[in-house]
Amino acid sequence: MLRRICGLLLALSAGILLSATDVPAQDRATLVADSITLNGTTVLVAAGHVEIFYRGQRLTASKVSYDKATDRLEISGPIVLTDGADITILADQAALKSDLSQGVLLSARFVLAQQLQLSAAELIRVDGRYTALNRVIASSCKICAGDPTPLWEIRAQRVVHDQTTQQLYFDHAQLRLAGIPVLYIPRLRLPDPTLNRASGFLNPALRSSSNLGFGLKVPYFITLGPHKDLRITPYLTTKGARSVELRYRQAFATGDIEATGSIARDKTRPGETRGYLFATGAFTLPQGFGLRLQAETVSDPAYLLDYGYPNKDRLDSRIEVSRTRRNEHIAARLIGFQSIREGEVNAALPSVIGDLTYHRRFSLGSFGGEGGLRFQTHGHLRTSGSGFDGNGDGIADGRDVARASIRLNWRRDWVLGNGMVAAVLGEATADIYSIGQDAIYGGTITRQHGALAVELRWPWIRSGRAGVAQVIEPVAQLVWAPSGTETLPNEDSALVEFDEGNLFSLNRFPGSDAKERGLRANLGLSYLRHDPAGWTLGIVAGRVFRADDTAQFSVASGLDGVKSDWLVGWQLDLASGLQLTNRLLLDDGFDLTKAEVRLDVQNERYGLSGSYVHAVADLTENRPDPTSELVLDGNVKLSPSWTSRITSRYDFEARRAAQAGLGFAFRNECLLVDVSLSRRFTSSTSVKPTTEFGLSLELLGFGGGTGAGPARQCRS
């Protein structure tokens, strides 16, 4: 009731103080207080829980005195002034213009976006845009009474905040870490926490490499407008390496592009200019089509590894247009390859590849079932002009290939009275090849191929207590396809995987150059258990039996011989987030031909991703030695602020680590520190092991970059 009476008094007072001039509703101030006193005709005094609302600003104080003659407010604290959602000012005393846009506040704290706090002896507001602070301490760290020294602070004689440009300007700034002065800067400009993009220096990073020495990276970010920007990062090391990295980004109405590259000179390759360029782009085209662009090139095989960039040993540049709809897929692409693997000769590899694919799925109406049509053209060129195999890889060094293919497939299912599902399926393909610069396969070659199969499935379903569901499904499939031998070179189907996904396929070759032939039976059994408690277990086992050995498959594929290896695969998903997947190929003696194990688990305290791969030696797959390798990536939250991570890659055949890394990160409400140490041994692009050390430090609270972590806990 008291505040309502005060509101009536305010209305009366405002009518007296604002004279007869009409004021628009949006420009009128609202005042609420425990008591309001009018002294004469020009002075209004509000006391006790005073609140003023004006143009999105809110002021609270214990006492406010307004003098109409000077149009000034004299305010006694504690004072809290909020200007929009991102600016809060706290002070003991203030003298402000009536619209709160200008004036002086004493013993003030200036808080931006609830992240960055600036404490000053005096704060001056100018024209509602600028805020000037004198004798300033700035930090985003939480301060405890028992330990009043923040992890970091910037002390300055004067700081000016520009609310329009969202910038902070420091005069005679001194950076202190744990109270110790570490850096003096006469002039410093930093973005406030509300600004996402602005030109200026980014956080530096330290990197130490056994090849290049100790170095410092200091990125500089340049905004080139609202839709594009450029980042320049010079890098100098103690062993004489000089490098400049560039990253350019631009957004368009229908897509975006990003290009990253660098140029370097160092003592690793004296007298040479080294560098790389990676670029990507994606655009939306009319009629639902999409355009993807990619460019990759590097000066030498070891450059990416030496400078800590993502390590790739085969680079590809491409342009691709595609569209995928419910029953249709269209794609056209042009690809260029560059290999930096040791021992590979680019002239003898397909350097330019072109593909065009049209795939359509349709219903056959009264005939029954579902059909599909795929039309595809393909071509690849090599820069070598030799028609013979000079490098011993089994392929003519200059072989050029052009191909056109068409495939029709059909499937129809029937559900029988006892719950069995019977199916008939088949496919027919026709190909025409034009092969040049090959002494063995040169000329024009045509091929026709087909396969027909009958399939029988018998799913058994059981529902148990508490909603547990179990499904067991035996499957038998008999496939007929012409026998004989291939008369075409096989380039796109050399690596064959035998797994749950193609156990019941008519053709297990991944590409078009080879077709699976001969009469065979595919047999399998699957089991699925789903528990409402949140875990699921799936198991698949199967094998292929052939009438004759077609000698199409290698030993490592698990499909060679009259009988394939035993395929066993299972997957376990737990409610805790753990996923465990295992796939095995076992010969008749139950020895491993190929094995793959993958473990993934992620929760609030830790995360682990690991995989193990085993494969026997196979010259057909260009692998003269067996493979047995373990890869691990893990992280553990040691405390709310500390996180550790580890990476490891171990080669059991070589009995040594291929890669190892250890890192620690500290992150709280005001600071992010990342320290890493890694060791990379020999690889396909470099035979010289390297050791790297990295350190980056980021002061949180400036710009709209990394978000704050958990706040510091104060102890009594």
XYZ file of C-alpha atoms in Angstrom:
716
model
C 0.000 0.000 0.000
C 2.893 2.350 0.869
C 4.465 1.977 -2.609
C 1.158 2.618 -4.332
C 0.821 5.878 -2.361
C 4.387 6.734 -3.374
C 3.471 6.092 -6.973
C 0.626 8.599 -6.728
C 2.974 11.127 -5.138
C 5.441 10.522 -7.962
C 2.815 11.246 -10.563
C 1.980 14.509 -8.831
C 5.628 15.440 -8.407
C 6.473 14.591 -12.021
C 3.689 16.862 -13.179
C 5.192 19.712 -11.185
C 8.848 19.022 -12.109
C 8.460 18.299 -15.816
C 6.440 21.480 -16.404
C 3.752 21.417 -19.033
C 5.799 19.727 -21.719
C 4.271 16.479 -22.995
C 6.660 13.511 -22.650
C 6.210 10.316 -24.739
C 5.358 7.266 -22.655
C 8.584 5.439 -23.592
C 10.672 8.374 -22.305
C 8.990 8.681 -18.925
C 10.829 7.562 -15.796
C 9.234 5.395 -13.126
C 10.277 5.859 -9.504
C 9.352 3.686 -6.510
C 10.467 4.426 -2.942
C 9.434 4.063 0.671
C 9.030 7.851 0.948
C 9.030 10.818 -1.399
C 9.484 14.443 -0.257
C 9.074 17.554 -2.375
C 11.285 20.452 -1.207
C 10.023 23.610 -2.785
C 9.166 23.347 -6.465
C 12.477 22.003 -7.856
C 13.869 19.346 -5.501
C 12.443 15.837 -5.135
C 13.925 13.513 -2.485
C 13.195 9.755 -2.519
C 14.431 7.583 0.337
C 14.305 3.939 1.408
C 14.540 1.139 -1.194
C 14.563 3.549 -4.120
C 14.107 2.136 -7.634
C 14.190 4.092 -10.900
C 13.288 2.565 -14.298
C 14.193 4.510 -17.446
C 14.793 3.369 -21.051
C 15.866 -0.150 -20.138
C 17.979 1.032 -17.212
C 17.286 0.192 -13.572
C 18.786 2.038 -10.622
C 18.481 0.971 -6.990
C 19.785 3.051 -4.087
C 19.036 4.031 -0.497
C 18.459 7.716 -1.321
C 18.011 9.808 -4.486
C 17.723 13.599 -4.668
C 16.627 15.206 -7.944
C 17.159 18.921 -8.604
C 15.170 20.144 -11.590
C 17.203 23.348 -11.838
C 20.429 21.425 -12.541
C 18.731 18.309 -13.951
C 20.974 16.217 -11.726
C 20.574 13.220 -9.422
C 22.509 12.958 -6.165
C 22.524 9.295 -5.149
C 23.582 7.572 -1.942
C 24.480 3.905 -1.882
C 24.670 1.096 -1.956
C 23.968 1.749 -5.656
C 23.209 -0.832 -8.355
C 22.742 0.439 -11.924
C 21.903 -2.067 -14.681
C 21.960 -0.972 -18.306
C 20.403 -3.720 -20.409
C 21.292 -7.357 -19.848
C 25.085 -7.026 -20.043
C 26.151 -3.994 -17.937
C 25.948 -3.725 -14.146
C 27.507 -0.923 -12.080
C 27.852 -0.993 -8.303
C 28.977 2.092 -6.360
C 28.881 3.898 -3.004
C 27.977 7.387 -4.236
C 27.002 8.966 -7.541
C 26.073 12.224 -9.242
C 24.274 11.574 -12.509
C 22.245 13.378 -15.107
C 18.525 12.645 -14.821
C 18.580 10.224 -17.781
C 21.463 8.279 -16.091
C 23.653 8.709 -19.212
C 26.317 11.000 -17.706
C 27.916 11.516 -14.349
C 30.385 10.240 -11.788
C 30.215 7.174 -9.530
C 32.688 6.653 -6.672
C 34.168 3.363 -5.397
C 32.589 1.630 -8.362
C 32.581 -1.871 -9.803
C 31.775 -2.288 -13.503
C 30.546 -5.808 -14.426
C 30.166 -6.940 -18.060
C 27.967 -9.920 -18.994
C 28.385 -11.337 -15.468
C 31.926 -12.351 -16.490
C 34.405 -9.478 -16.372
C 34.637 -7.149 -13.376
C 36.494 -3.826 -13.275
C 36.972 -2.140 -9.901
C 37.810 1.581 -9.908
C 38.124 4.470 -7.508
C 36.073 6.566 -9.904
C 33.740 5.773 -12.807
C 32.512 8.379 -15.301
C 29.584 7.805 -17.691
C 29.657 9.858 -20.902
C 26.697 10.241 -23.268
C 25.370 6.783 -22.367
C 28.043 5.243 -24.626
C 31.416 5.589 -22.913
C 32.389 4.497 -19.438
C 35.739 5.767 -18.148
C 37.333 4.231 -15.054
C 40.344 5.552 -13.161
C 42.800 3.449 -11.108
C 41.383 0.140 -12.291
C 41.766 -3.546 -11.436
C 40.158 -5.855 -14.033
C 39.636 -9.615 -13.657
C 37.075 -12.323 -14.258
C 38.364 -14.430 -11.355
C 36.369 -15.051 -8.223
C 37.998 -13.509 -5.162
C 37.805 -15.140 -1.738
C 38.047 -13.291 1.569
C 40.736 -15.646 2.799
C 42.723 -15.312 -0.446
C 41.937 -11.945 -2.065
C 44.562 -12.300 -4.827
C 42.967 -13.395 -8.142
C 44.688 -15.874 -10.450
C 45.113 -13.052 -12.928
C 44.365 -9.347 -13.016
C 45.068 -6.369 -15.253
C 45.886 -3.142 -13.436
C 45.634 0.106 -15.373
C 45.683 3.828 -14.741
C 42.617 4.278 -16.916
C 40.147 2.077 -18.820
C 37.516 3.256 -21.303
C 34.643 1.020 -22.373
C 32.886 1.814 -25.656
C 29.396 0.327 -25.431
C 28.776 0.759 -29.171
C 31.942 -0.930 -30.465
C 32.054 -3.303 -27.450
C 35.736 -2.584 -26.837
C 37.877 -1.952 -23.741
C 40.860 0.446 -23.975
C 43.556 0.160 -21.274
C 46.189 2.851 -20.514
C 49.438 1.746 -18.815
C 48.228 -1.818 -18.310
C 50.079 -4.355 -16.175
C 49.252 -8.072 -16.260
C 49.678 -9.932 -12.970
C 49.512 -13.684 -12.428
C 48.868 -14.715 -8.814
C 49.763 -11.154 -7.826
C 53.135 -11.172 -9.636
C 53.648 -8.602 -12.425
C 54.598 -10.423 -15.651
C 53.877 -7.982 -18.489
C 53.560 -4.226 -19.010
C 51.735 -2.793 -22.031
C 51.408 0.993 -22.486
C 48.273 0.673 -24.614
C 45.972 -2.329 -24.817
C 42.661 -2.927 -26.569
C 40.501 -5.960 -25.770
C 36.950 -6.956 -26.753
C 34.368 -7.015 -24.002
C 32.604 -10.328 -23.224
C 29.590 -9.460 -25.402
C 31.610 -9.218 -28.632
C 32.001 -12.361 -30.755
C 34.139 -10.979 -33.624
C 36.650 -8.147 -33.644
C 40.049 -7.439 -35.172
C 42.941 -7.932 -32.787
C 45.444 -10.363 -31.301
C 44.248 -13.779 -30.135
C 45.702 -15.868 -27.333
C 49.321 -16.912 -28.030
C 50.502 -20.515 -27.871
C 53.921 -22.022 -27.170
C 55.148 -25.062 -29.112
C 58.370 -26.995 -28.778
C 59.412 -29.572 -31.378
C 62.515 -31.739 -31.481
C 62.820 -30.907 -35.196
C 62.122 -27.157 -35.131
C 62.927 -26.094 -31.578
C 61.007 -23.833 -29.223
C 58.599 -21.383 -30.831
C 55.765 -18.929 -30.212
C 52.544 -18.505 -32.193
C 50.757 -15.142 -31.935
C 47.584 -15.127 -34.060
C 46.092 -11.855 -35.315
C 42.422 -11.831 -36.317
C 41.082 -9.404 -38.951
C 37.385 -8.902 -39.615
C 36.768 -8.121 -43.278
C 33.081 -7.413 -42.823
C 30.148 -9.239 -41.253
C 30.600 -12.329 -43.453
C 34.354 -12.881 -43.858
C 37.549 -12.774 -41.830
C 41.266 -13.544 -41.966
C 43.591 -14.953 -39.304
C 47.364 -14.444 -39.612
C 49.669 -16.477 -37.345
C 53.432 -15.904 -37.494
C 55.581 -18.646 -35.981
C 59.282 -18.294 -35.137
C 61.440 -20.982 -33.505
C 64.840 -21.195 -31.878
C 66.142 -23.484 -34.655
C 65.569 -20.920 -37.360
C 62.116 -21.901 -38.612
C 60.013 -19.012 -39.915
C 56.410 -19.655 -40.782
C 53.227 -17.698 -41.454
C 49.856 -19.434 -41.268
C 46.752 -17.954 -42.902
C 43.095 -18.870 -42.466
C 40.393 -17.209 -44.572
C 36.652 -17.720 -44.056
C 33.690 -16.294 -45.907
C 29.972 -16.960 -45.633
C 27.598 -16.500 -48.559
C 23.828 -16.552 -48.805
C 23.938 -20.166 -50.008
C 27.071 -21.570 -48.372
C 30.561 -20.896 -47.037
C 34.251 -21.463 -47.756
C 37.310 -21.860 -45.541
C 40.951 -21.986 -46.602
C 43.939 -22.695 -44.339
C 47.551 -22.688 -45.412
C 51.063 -21.721 -44.446
C 54.458 -20.894 -45.902
C 57.682 -21.748 -44.096
C 61.459 -21.723 -44.362
C 63.574 -23.820 -41.984
C 66.818 -25.749 -41.636
C 65.109 -29.131 -42.068
C 65.153 -28.522 -45.822
C 67.661 -25.690 -46.343
C 66.923 -23.403 -49.266
C 63.402 -24.748 -49.819
C 60.097 -22.988 -49.342
C 57.691 -25.356 -47.633
C 53.964 -25.090 -47.122
C 50.494 -26.513 -47.463
C 46.972 -25.484 -48.446
C 43.683 -27.038 -47.329
C 40.391 -25.503 -48.481
C 36.755 -26.581 -48.145
C 33.436 -25.186 -49.302
C 29.775 -26.159 -49.245
C 26.892 -24.530 -51.118
C 23.195 -25.118 -51.646
C 22.170 -25.224 -55.324
C 18.720 -24.992 -56.922
C 16.441 -28.053 -57.143
C 17.775 -29.478 -53.872
C 21.336 -30.100 -55.104
C 24.382 -29.478 -52.946
C 27.924 -28.500 -53.963
C 31.020 -29.568 -52.000
C 34.524 -28.297 -52.715
C 37.829 -29.489 -51.282
C 41.455 -28.730 -52.111
C 44.537 -30.248 -50.463
C 48.190 -29.898 -51.360
C 51.514 -29.937 -49.504
C 55.090 -29.184 -50.491
C 56.736 -32.306 -49.040
C 55.748 -35.478 -47.128
C 57.042 -34.399 -43.709
C 55.723 -30.827 -43.602
C 52.387 -31.501 -41.883
C 54.070 -33.646 -39.242
C 56.901 -31.165 -38.610
C 54.563 -28.235 -37.972
C 51.880 -30.077 -36.003
C 49.085 -29.981 -38.579
C 46.610 -32.858 -39.143
C 48.732 -35.622 -40.611
C 47.474 -37.176 -43.854
C 49.454 -39.365 -46.225
C 47.042 -39.169 -49.169
C 45.604 -35.804 -50.153
C 42.556 -35.399 -52.333
C 41.026 -32.372 -53.999
C 37.486 -32.647 -55.273
C 34.378 -30.965 -56.543
C 31.105 -32.823 -55.994
C 27.454 -32.108 -56.791
C 24.808 -34.384 -55.268
C 21.172 -34.686 -54.332
C 19.495 -37.349 -52.196
C 15.743 -37.801 -51.964
C 13.528 -40.530 -50.567
C 13.824 -42.819 -53.615
C 16.585 -41.148 -55.614
C 20.271 -40.328 -55.396
C 22.277 -38.338 -57.959
C 25.989 -37.532 -57.598
C 28.754 -36.253 -59.856
C 32.318 -35.700 -58.708
C 35.811 -34.926 -59.963
C 38.756 -35.903 -57.728
C 42.498 -35.332 -57.855
C 44.856 -37.388 -55.637
C 48.334 -36.659 -54.288
C 50.143 -39.341 -52.301
C 52.923 -38.550 -49.842
C 53.322 -42.149 -48.675
C 56.833 -43.500 -48.738
C 57.371 -45.737 -51.775
C 54.320 -44.575 -53.743
C 54.883 -42.914 -57.118
C 52.198 -40.356 -57.990
C 52.714 -40.834 -61.715
C 51.624 -44.477 -61.363
C 48.530 -43.658 -59.271
C 45.173 -42.427 -60.605
C 45.681 -38.670 -60.383
C 42.323 -37.570 -61.854
C 39.063 -39.460 -61.209
C 35.566 -38.661 -62.436
C 32.257 -40.311 -61.455
C 28.588 -39.857 -62.281
C 25.930 -41.915 -60.447
C 22.159 -42.059 -60.756
C 20.323 -44.404 -58.374
C 16.550 -44.868 -58.327
C 14.364 -47.064 -56.125
C 10.785 -47.916 -57.107
C 7.844 -50.193 -56.400
C 6.886 -52.786 -58.989
C 3.152 -52.525 -58.341
C 1.111 -55.627 -59.198
C 4.277 -57.581 -60.018
C 5.239 -57.180 -56.361
C 8.385 -56.274 -54.484
C 10.776 -53.396 -54.785
C 13.211 -52.656 -57.580
C 16.205 -50.439 -58.117
C 18.107 -48.948 -61.042
C 21.646 -47.637 -60.908
C 23.502 -46.029 -63.794
C 27.138 -45.050 -63.309
C 30.036 -43.758 -65.369
C 33.616 -43.683 -64.130
C 37.015 -42.709 -65.451
C 40.524 -42.268 -64.087
C 43.810 -41.124 -65.599
C 47.460 -41.635 -64.688
C 50.192 -39.210 -65.684
C 52.620 -42.010 -66.561
C 52.742 -43.023 -70.225
C 54.019 -46.578 -69.624
C 51.861 -49.601 -70.462
C 53.901 -51.905 -68.209
C 54.202 -52.450 -64.449
C 57.444 -50.735 -63.531
C 56.933 -50.360 -59.780
C 55.801 -53.931 -59.017
C 52.288 -53.151 -57.757
C 50.607 -55.408 -60.347
C 49.121 -52.491 -62.321
C 50.452 -50.961 -65.512
C 52.000 -47.617 -64.556
C 50.038 -45.620 -67.137
C 46.729 -47.522 -67.197
C 43.761 -45.237 -67.974
C 40.225 -46.537 -67.567
C 36.764 -45.358 -68.617
C 33.639 -47.325 -67.662
C 29.876 -47.156 -68.015
C 27.660 -49.495 -65.939
C 23.992 -50.191 -65.442
C 22.485 -52.375 -62.723
C 18.947 -53.585 -62.069
C 17.963 -55.255 -58.799
C 14.710 -56.636 -57.379
C 13.451 -58.166 -54.129
C 10.092 -59.546 -52.991
C 9.130 -60.940 -49.567
C 6.331 -63.276 -48.471
C 5.249 -63.897 -44.874
C 4.318 -67.568 -44.451
C 1.695 -68.954 -42.096
C 4.217 -70.250 -39.543
C 5.909 -66.830 -39.245
C 8.721 -67.505 -41.699
C 9.700 -64.816 -44.199
C 10.577 -66.063 -47.689
C 12.178 -63.851 -50.312
C 13.364 -63.913 -53.897
C 15.955 -61.388 -54.981
C 18.276 -60.824 -57.880
C 20.341 -58.356 -59.840
C 21.712 -57.937 -63.356
C 24.577 -55.697 -64.465
C 26.148 -54.674 -67.745
C 29.482 -52.871 -68.097
C 31.579 -51.499 -70.907
C 35.250 -50.647 -70.305
C 37.722 -48.691 -72.367
C 41.277 -49.315 -71.157
C 44.341 -47.544 -72.499
C 48.093 -47.722 -71.911
C 47.971 -51.304 -70.623
C 49.838 -54.051 -72.480
C 47.574 -56.771 -70.986
C 44.074 -55.313 -70.700
C 44.131 -52.610 -73.367
C 41.090 -52.075 -75.598
C 37.309 -52.136 -75.188
C 35.804 -54.865 -73.007
C 32.158 -55.619 -72.198
C 30.770 -57.708 -69.375
C 27.365 -58.966 -68.298
C 26.714 -60.451 -64.913
C 23.738 -61.506 -62.842
C 22.813 -63.200 -59.587
C 19.627 -64.801 -58.314
C 18.885 -65.836 -54.715
C 16.211 -67.333 -52.528
C 16.141 -66.538 -48.829
C 14.351 -67.884 -45.779
C 14.187 -66.160 -42.382
C 12.460 -67.413 -39.262
C 12.319 -64.772 -36.503
C 11.529 -66.078 -33.007
C 10.333 -63.400 -30.604
C 9.976 -63.729 -26.863
C 8.774 -61.209 -24.286
C 9.870 -61.915 -20.739
C 9.359 -60.456 -17.327
C 9.768 -56.730 -16.723
C 9.485 -56.033 -20.451
C 12.602 -57.897 -21.604
C 12.413 -58.580 -25.368
C 14.491 -61.202 -27.196
C 14.687 -62.023 -30.895
C 16.467 -64.999 -32.486
C 16.543 -65.173 -36.268
C 18.165 -67.942 -38.332
C 18.701 -67.018 -41.991
C 19.513 -69.233 -44.954
C 20.234 -67.800 -48.392
C 21.092 -69.683 -51.587
C 22.735 -67.609 -54.317
C 23.406 -68.558 -57.917
C 25.764 -66.544 -60.116
C 27.751 -67.470 -63.248
C 31.101 -69.131 -62.642
C 34.248 -68.329 -64.536
C 37.089 -65.860 -64.169
C 37.258 -62.109 -64.515
C 38.730 -60.644 -67.683
C 38.937 -57.131 -66.271
C 41.566 -55.463 -64.067
C 40.464 -55.022 -60.463
C 41.353 -51.611 -59.062
C 38.366 -50.492 -56.965
C 37.588 -53.825 -55.254
C 40.968 -54.962 -53.942
C 40.095 -54.488 -50.246
C 37.166 -56.688 -49.227
C 35.537 -56.669 -45.789
C 33.467 -59.618 -44.559
C 31.081 -58.462 -41.817
C 27.465 -58.465 -40.623
C 26.550 -55.851 -43.195
C 27.308 -58.014 -46.246
C 26.822 -61.539 -44.885
C 23.685 -61.832 -47.043
C 24.812 -59.708 -50.005
C 24.747 -60.877 -53.619
C 28.113 -59.219 -54.212
C 30.638 -58.537 -51.461
C 33.099 -56.594 -53.588
C 32.915 -52.900 -52.640
C 33.389 -51.536 -56.158
C 32.401 -52.351 -59.731
C 35.528 -53.971 -61.179
C 34.915 -57.416 -59.615
C 31.727 -59.490 -59.221
C 31.280 -62.393 -56.830
C 30.761 -65.586 -58.811
C 29.624 -69.175 -58.352
C 26.938 -71.085 -56.439
C 27.027 -70.477 -52.698
C 24.990 -70.628 -49.512
C 25.042 -67.832 -46.929
C 24.030 -69.045 -43.475
C 23.663 -66.963 -40.345
C 22.068 -66.633 -36.952
C 21.345 -63.413 -35.063
C 20.290 -62.765 -31.473
C 19.034 -59.509 -29.954
C 18.149 -58.838 -26.336
C 16.691 -55.532 -25.202
C 16.319 -54.899 -21.486
C 14.180 -51.991 -20.186
C 16.910 -51.389 -17.618
C 18.760 -49.693 -20.477
C 21.110 -52.243 -22.014
C 21.048 -54.060 -25.348
C 23.040 -57.039 -26.609
C 23.228 -58.096 -30.256
C 25.104 -61.130 -31.646
C 25.563 -62.293 -35.236
C 27.324 -65.441 -36.469
C 27.559 -66.795 -39.978
C 29.499 -68.521 -42.716
C 29.567 -68.887 -46.505
C 29.722 -72.287 -48.256
C 30.608 -72.507 -51.954
C 30.139 -75.228 -54.527
C 33.601 -74.454 -55.968
C 36.583 -72.325 -55.009
C 36.421 -69.326 -57.352
C 39.824 -68.014 -56.137
C 38.465 -64.468 -56.133
C 39.235 -63.540 -52.553
C 42.434 -63.087 -50.566
C 43.340 -64.804 -47.302
C 42.849 -61.662 -45.190
C 39.294 -61.155 -46.461
C 38.136 -64.347 -44.741
C 36.184 -65.363 -47.872
C 38.783 -67.477 -49.661
C 38.324 -71.198 -50.300
C 35.204 -73.376 -50.496
C 34.257 -72.396 -46.948
C 34.692 -68.917 -45.616
C 36.005 -68.171 -42.153
C 33.534 -68.089 -39.295
C 32.119 -64.592 -38.823
C 31.223 -63.628 -35.262
C 30.182 -60.151 -34.274
C 28.536 -58.707 -31.187
C 27.682 -55.334 -29.708
C 26.829 -54.373 -26.140
C 25.230 -51.036 -25.207
C 24.816 -50.193 -21.523
C 22.713 -47.518 -19.877
C 25.916 -46.006 -18.449
C 26.933 -44.992 -21.984
C 29.406 -47.810 -22.573
C 29.457 -49.310 -26.076
C 31.536 -52.390 -26.835
C 31.762 -53.793 -30.365
C 33.692 -56.875 -31.441
C 34.023 -58.560 -34.841
C 36.053 -61.735 -35.472
C 36.973 -63.894 -38.453
C 38.103 -67.389 -37.403
C 39.416 -70.163 -39.646
C 38.617 -73.867 -39.172
C 41.350 -74.124 -36.534
C 39.784 -71.141 -34.748
C 42.848 -69.025 -35.396
C 42.252 -65.321 -35.948
C 42.285 -64.088 -39.518
C 40.973 -60.647 -38.704
C 39.688 -59.040 -35.514
C 38.372 -55.646 -34.529
C 37.404 -54.478 -31.049
C 36.081 -51.024 -30.227
C 35.235 -49.561 -26.833
C 33.520 -46.222 -26.234
C 32.435 -44.839 -22.905
C 31.734 -41.245 -21.905
C 30.341 -39.776 -18.720
C 30.857 -36.717 -16.534
C 34.013 -38.055 -14.857
C 35.888 -39.842 -17.625
C 35.831 -40.866 -21.255
C 37.605 -43.630 -23.143
C 37.715 -44.502 -26.808
C 39.816 -47.462 -27.834
C 40.176 -49.885 -30.707
C 42.259 -52.940 -31.502
C 42.819 -54.249 -35.028
C 44.409 -57.543 -36.061
C 44.864 -58.829 -39.620
C 47.073 -61.491 -41.159
C 49.622 -60.581 -43.825
C 48.231 -60.365 -47.359
C 50.173 -59.236 -50.434
C 46.901 -58.779 -52.343
C 46.040 -55.971 -49.934
C 49.605 -54.571 -50.167
C 50.312 -55.648 -46.597
C 53.360 -57.964 -46.491
C 53.430 -58.035 -42.677
C 50.677 -58.845 -40.164
C 48.873 -55.963 -38.480
C 48.252 -55.854 -34.735
C 47.650 -52.388 -33.331
C 45.975 -50.807 -30.309
C 44.748 -47.184 -30.263
C 43.541 -45.430 -27.099
C 42.184 -41.954 -26.417
C 41.066 -41.136 -22.904
C 40.300 -38.273 -20.565
C 39.734 -38.128 -16.812
C 38.250 -35.274 -14.806
C 40.654 -35.053 -11.863
C 38.679 -32.247 -10.220
C 36.029 -29.731 -11.267
C 38.803 -27.655 -12.880
C 41.494 -30.198 -13.858
C 41.224 -32.642 -16.756
C 43.879 -35.040 -18.006
C 43.997 -36.782 -21.360
C 46.100 -39.501 -22.899
C 46.578 -40.823 -26.428
C 48.474 -43.943 -27.387
C 49.012 -46.071 -30.454
C 50.932 -49.304 -29.961
C 52.159 -51.671 -32.674
C 52.316 -55.210 -31.254
C 54.091 -56.581 -34.336
C 56.906 -54.037 -34.076
C 56.725 -54.201 -30.263
C 56.883 -50.453 -29.866
C 54.648 -47.428 -29.566
C 53.805 -45.621 -32.787
C 52.445 -42.556 -31.001
C 51.979 -41.421 -27.406
C 50.667 -38.242 -25.865
C 49.790 -36.772 -22.481
C 47.983 -33.555 -21.684
C 46.502 -31.557 -18.814
C 43.958 -28.760 -18.930
C 42.948 -26.370 -16.151
C 39.770 -24.369 -16.574
C 37.809 -22.288 -14.105
C 35.684 -19.160 -14.342
C 38.575 -16.964 -15.514
C 41.480 -19.025 -16.842
C 42.148 -21.831 -19.327
C 45.587 -23.483 -19.405
C 46.378 -26.384 -21.735
C 49.657 -28.315 -21.589
C 50.481 -31.218 -23.913
C 53.425 -33.530 -24.583
C 53.460 -35.977 -27.484
C 55.886 -38.322 -29.178
C 55.345 -39.536 -32.732
C 57.520 -42.323 -34.069
C 58.075 -43.307 -37.709
C 55.110 -43.039 -40.073
C 54.314 -43.423 -43.750
C 55.271 -39.782 -44.360
C 58.357 -39.383 -42.169
C 61.032 -41.741 -40.860
C 62.291 -39.246 -38.274
C 60.612 -39.450 -34.834
C 59.431 -36.153 -33.343
C 58.651 -34.946 -29.834
C 56.351 -31.965 -29.304
C 55.457 -29.818 -26.310
C 52.582 -27.346 -26.375
C 51.330 -24.682 -23.969
C 48.428 -22.292 -24.372
C 46.947 -19.850 -21.870
C 43.642 -18.027 -22.291
C 42.294 -15.302 -20.023
C 38.548 -15.894 -20.013
C 36.116 -13.015 -19.923
C 37.202 -11.157 -23.055
C 35.252 -11.606 -26.289
C 32.647 -14.281 -26.897
C 35.137 -17.140 -27.124
C 35.619 -19.993 -24.669
C 32.934 -20.148 -21.996
C 33.714 -20.029 -18.312
C 34.368 -23.201 -16.332
C 33.490 -24.028 -12.715
C 33.918 -21.145 -10.278
C 36.604 -21.148 -7.616
C 35.459 -22.491 -4.253
C 36.201 -20.282 -1.257
C 37.237 -22.023 1.954
C 36.380 -20.593 5.351
